[in-house]
PDB file of C-alpha atoms in Angstrom:
ATOM      1  CA  MET A   1      15.723   4.553  23.236  1.00 65.00           C
ATOM      2  CA  ALA A   2      17.830   6.953  25.285  1.00 75.00           C
ATOM      3  CA  LYS A   3      16.255  10.263  26.143  1.00 79.00           C
ATOM      4  CA  GLN A   4      18.704  12.945  25.101  1.00 85.00           C
ATOM      5  CA  ASP A   5      16.764  15.837  23.634  1.00 90.00           C
ATOM      6  CA  ARG A   6      14.712  18.268  25.609  1.00 89.00           C
ATOM      7  CA  ILE A   7      11.772  20.513  24.710  1.00 90.00           C
ATOM      8  CA  ASP A   8      10.920  23.410  26.997  1.00 91.00           C
ATOM      9  CA  PHE A   9       7.982  25.781  26.756  1.00 90.00           C
ATOM     10  CA  ARG A  10       6.293  28.277  29.020  1.00 94.00           C
ATOM     11  CA  VAL A  11       2.586  28.341  29.882  1.00 95.00           C
ATOM     12  CA  ASP A  12       0.535  30.345  32.322  1.00 96.00           C
ATOM     13  CA  GLU A  13      -0.546  28.859  35.638  1.00 97.00           C
ATOM     14  CA  THR A  14      -4.095  28.057  34.466  1.00 97.00           C
ATOM     15  CA  ILE A  15      -2.904  25.994  31.513  1.00 96.00           C
ATOM     16  CA  LYS A  16      -0.339  24.152  33.640  1.00 96.00           C
ATOM     17  CA  THR A  17      -3.054  23.335  36.176  1.00 97.00           C
ATOM     18  CA  GLN A  18      -5.319  21.999  33.421  1.00 97.00           C
ATOM     19  CA  PHE A  19      -2.515  19.875  31.981  1.00 96.00           C
ATOM     20  CA  THR A  20      -1.567  18.563  35.413  1.00 97.00           C
ATOM     21  CA  GLN A  21      -5.167  17.650  36.273  1.00 97.00           C
ATOM     22  CA  ALA A  22      -5.615  15.883  32.946  1.00 97.00           C
ATOM     23  CA  ALA A  23      -2.372  13.960  33.441  1.00 97.00           C
ATOM     24  CA  GLU A  24      -3.463  12.898  36.921  1.00 97.00           C
ATOM     25  CA  ALA A  25      -6.850  11.779  35.571  1.00 97.00           C
ATOM     26  CA  PHE A  26      -4.998   9.397  33.250  1.00 96.00           C
ATOM     27  CA  GLY A  27      -2.551   8.317  35.936  1.00 97.00           C
ATOM     28  CA  MET A  28       0.397   9.806  34.044  1.00 96.00           C
ATOM     29  CA  SER A  29       3.175  12.166  34.873  1.00 96.00           C
ATOM     30  CA  LEU A  30       2.860  15.598  33.327  1.00 96.00           C
ATOM     31  CA  SER A  31       5.734  14.872  30.936  1.00 94.00           C
ATOM     32  CA  THR A  32       4.266  11.544  29.828  1.00 95.00           C
ATOM     33  CA  PHE A  33       0.851  13.121  29.327  1.00 97.00           C
ATOM     34  CA  MET A  34       2.284  16.004  27.287  1.00 95.00           C
ATOM     35  CA  ILE A  35       4.266  13.616  25.079  1.00 95.00           C
ATOM     36  CA  ALA A  36       1.214  11.389  24.526  1.00 96.00           C
ATOM     37  CA  ALA A  37      -0.982  14.386  23.691  1.00 96.00           C
ATOM     38  CA  ALA A  38       1.609  15.771  21.283  1.00 96.00           C
ATOM     39  CA  GLN A  39       2.059  12.376  19.602  1.00 97.00           C
ATOM     40  CA  GLU A  40      -1.708  12.103  19.132  1.00 96.00           C
ATOM     41  CA  GLN A  41      -1.773  15.485  17.405  1.00 97.00           C
ATOM     42  CA  VAL A  42       1.185  14.512  15.213  1.00 96.00           C
ATOM     43  CA  ALA A  43      -0.599  11.321  14.132  1.00 95.00           C
ATOM     44  CA  ARG A  44      -3.779  13.287  13.370  1.00 93.00           C
ATOM     45  CA  ALA A  45      -1.842  15.835  11.298  1.00 93.00           C
ATOM     46  CA  GLN A  46      -0.058  13.068   9.394  1.00 91.00           C
ATOM     47  CA  ARG A  47      -3.349  11.280   8.604  1.00 88.00           C
ATOM     48  CA  ARG A  48      -4.924  14.532   7.417  1.00 87.00           C
ATOM     49  CA  ASN A  49      -1.878  15.336   5.275  1.00 84.00           C
ATOM     50  CA  GLN A  50      -1.868  11.841   3.790  1.00 81.00           C
ATOM     51  CA  ALA A  51      -5.570  12.114   2.936  1.00 74.00           C
ATOM     52  CA  VAL A  52      -4.904  15.356   1.092  1.00 73.00           C
ATOM     53  CA  MET A  53      -1.993  13.811  -0.755  1.00 73.00           C
ATOM     54  CA  LEU A  54      -4.079  10.800  -1.721  1.00 74.00           C
ATOM     55  CA  SER A  55      -6.847  13.070  -2.904  1.00 82.00           C
ATOM     56  CA  ASP A  56      -4.408  14.998  -5.097  1.00 85.00           C
ATOM     57  CA  ARG A  57      -2.996  11.771  -6.490  1.00 84.00           C
ATOM     58  CA  ASP A  58      -6.441  10.351  -7.141  1.00 86.00           C
ATOM     59  CA  ARG A  59      -7.518  13.575  -8.841  1.00 86.00           C
ATOM     60  CA  ASP A  60      -4.459  13.482 -11.097  1.00 88.00           C
ATOM     61  CA  LEU A  61      -5.070   9.839 -11.992  1.00 88.00           C
ATOM     62  CA  PHE A  62      -8.710  10.561 -12.776  1.00 85.00           C
ATOM     63  CA  LEU A  63      -7.900  13.554 -14.970  1.00 86.00           C
ATOM     64  CA  SER A  64      -5.180  11.572 -16.705  1.00 87.00           C
ATOM     65  CA  ALA A  65      -7.677   8.803 -17.463  1.00 82.00           C
ATOM     66  CA  LEU A  66     -10.075  11.350 -18.941  1.00 82.00           C
ATOM     67  CA  ASP A  67      -7.339  12.796 -21.147  1.00 80.00           C
ATOM     68  CA  ARG A  68      -6.230   9.467 -22.591  1.00 75.00           C
ATOM     69  CA  THR A  69      -6.858   9.202 -26.320  1.00 64.00           C
ATOM     70  CA  THR A  70      -6.643   5.422 -26.121  1.00 67.00           C
ATOM     71  CA  ALA A  71      -9.897   5.106 -24.206  1.00 65.00           C
ATOM     72  CA  ARG A  72     -11.949   2.114 -25.234  1.00 77.00           C
ATOM     73  CA  PRO A  73     -15.177   2.728 -27.131  1.00 82.00           C
ATOM     74  CA  VAL A  74     -18.455   2.190 -25.317  1.00 83.00           C
ATOM     75  CA  PRO A  75     -19.614  -1.417 -25.872  1.00 88.00           C
ATOM     76  CA  GLU A  76     -22.638  -1.940 -28.105  1.00 91.00           C
ATOM     77  CA  THR A  77     -24.506  -3.577 -25.229  1.00 92.00           C
ATOM     78  CA  ILE A  78     -24.398  -0.254 -23.371  1.00 89.00           C
ATOM     79  CA  HIS A  79     -25.870   1.567 -26.371  1.00 88.00           C
ATOM     80  CA  LYS A  80     -28.660  -1.037 -26.599  1.00 91.00           C
ATOM     81  CA  ALA A  81     -29.398  -0.766 -22.871  1.00 91.00           C
ATOM     82  CA  LYS A  82     -29.577   3.017 -23.184  1.00 88.00           C
ATOM     83  CA  ALA A  83     -32.019   2.729 -26.080  1.00 89.00           C
ATOM     84  CA  ARG A  84     -34.213   0.260 -24.133  1.00 88.00           C
ATOM     85  CA  HIS A  85     -34.128   2.558 -21.125  1.00 85.00           C
ATOM     86  CA  GLY A  86     -35.253   5.479 -23.284  1.00 81.00           C
ATOM     87  CA  VAL A  87     -38.192   3.439 -24.616  1.00 76.00           C
ATOM     88  CA  LEU A  88     -39.224   2.353 -21.112  1.00 73.00           C
ATOM     89  CA  ILE A  89     -39.047   5.901 -19.794  1.00 74.00           C
ATOM     90  CA  ALA A  90     -41.068   7.214 -22.748  1.00 74.00           C
ATOM     91  CA  ARG A  91     -43.876   4.725 -21.933  1.00 71.00           C
ATOM     92  CA  ASP A  92     -44.245   6.032 -18.376  1.00 61.00           C
TER      93      ASP A  92
END
């Protein structure tokens, strides 16, 4: 992939020193380190955004399931189990 676009930004000397030291600690150039750090933040933001979107979708599906008028009736075996449970609890 050819590098054509450029991103420039200004920082104070302290921040540049911190970035440079961190890049050196990883054996990277400052540019490579900055790109890697930015890509990591992008991936984190995308995961967080996707989780929110999935949560919204799941919520909508759940509410839709609750609203359905075609819901199946509770099986008789569940009613019997509930009655047995009530009797067992009453004994204790």
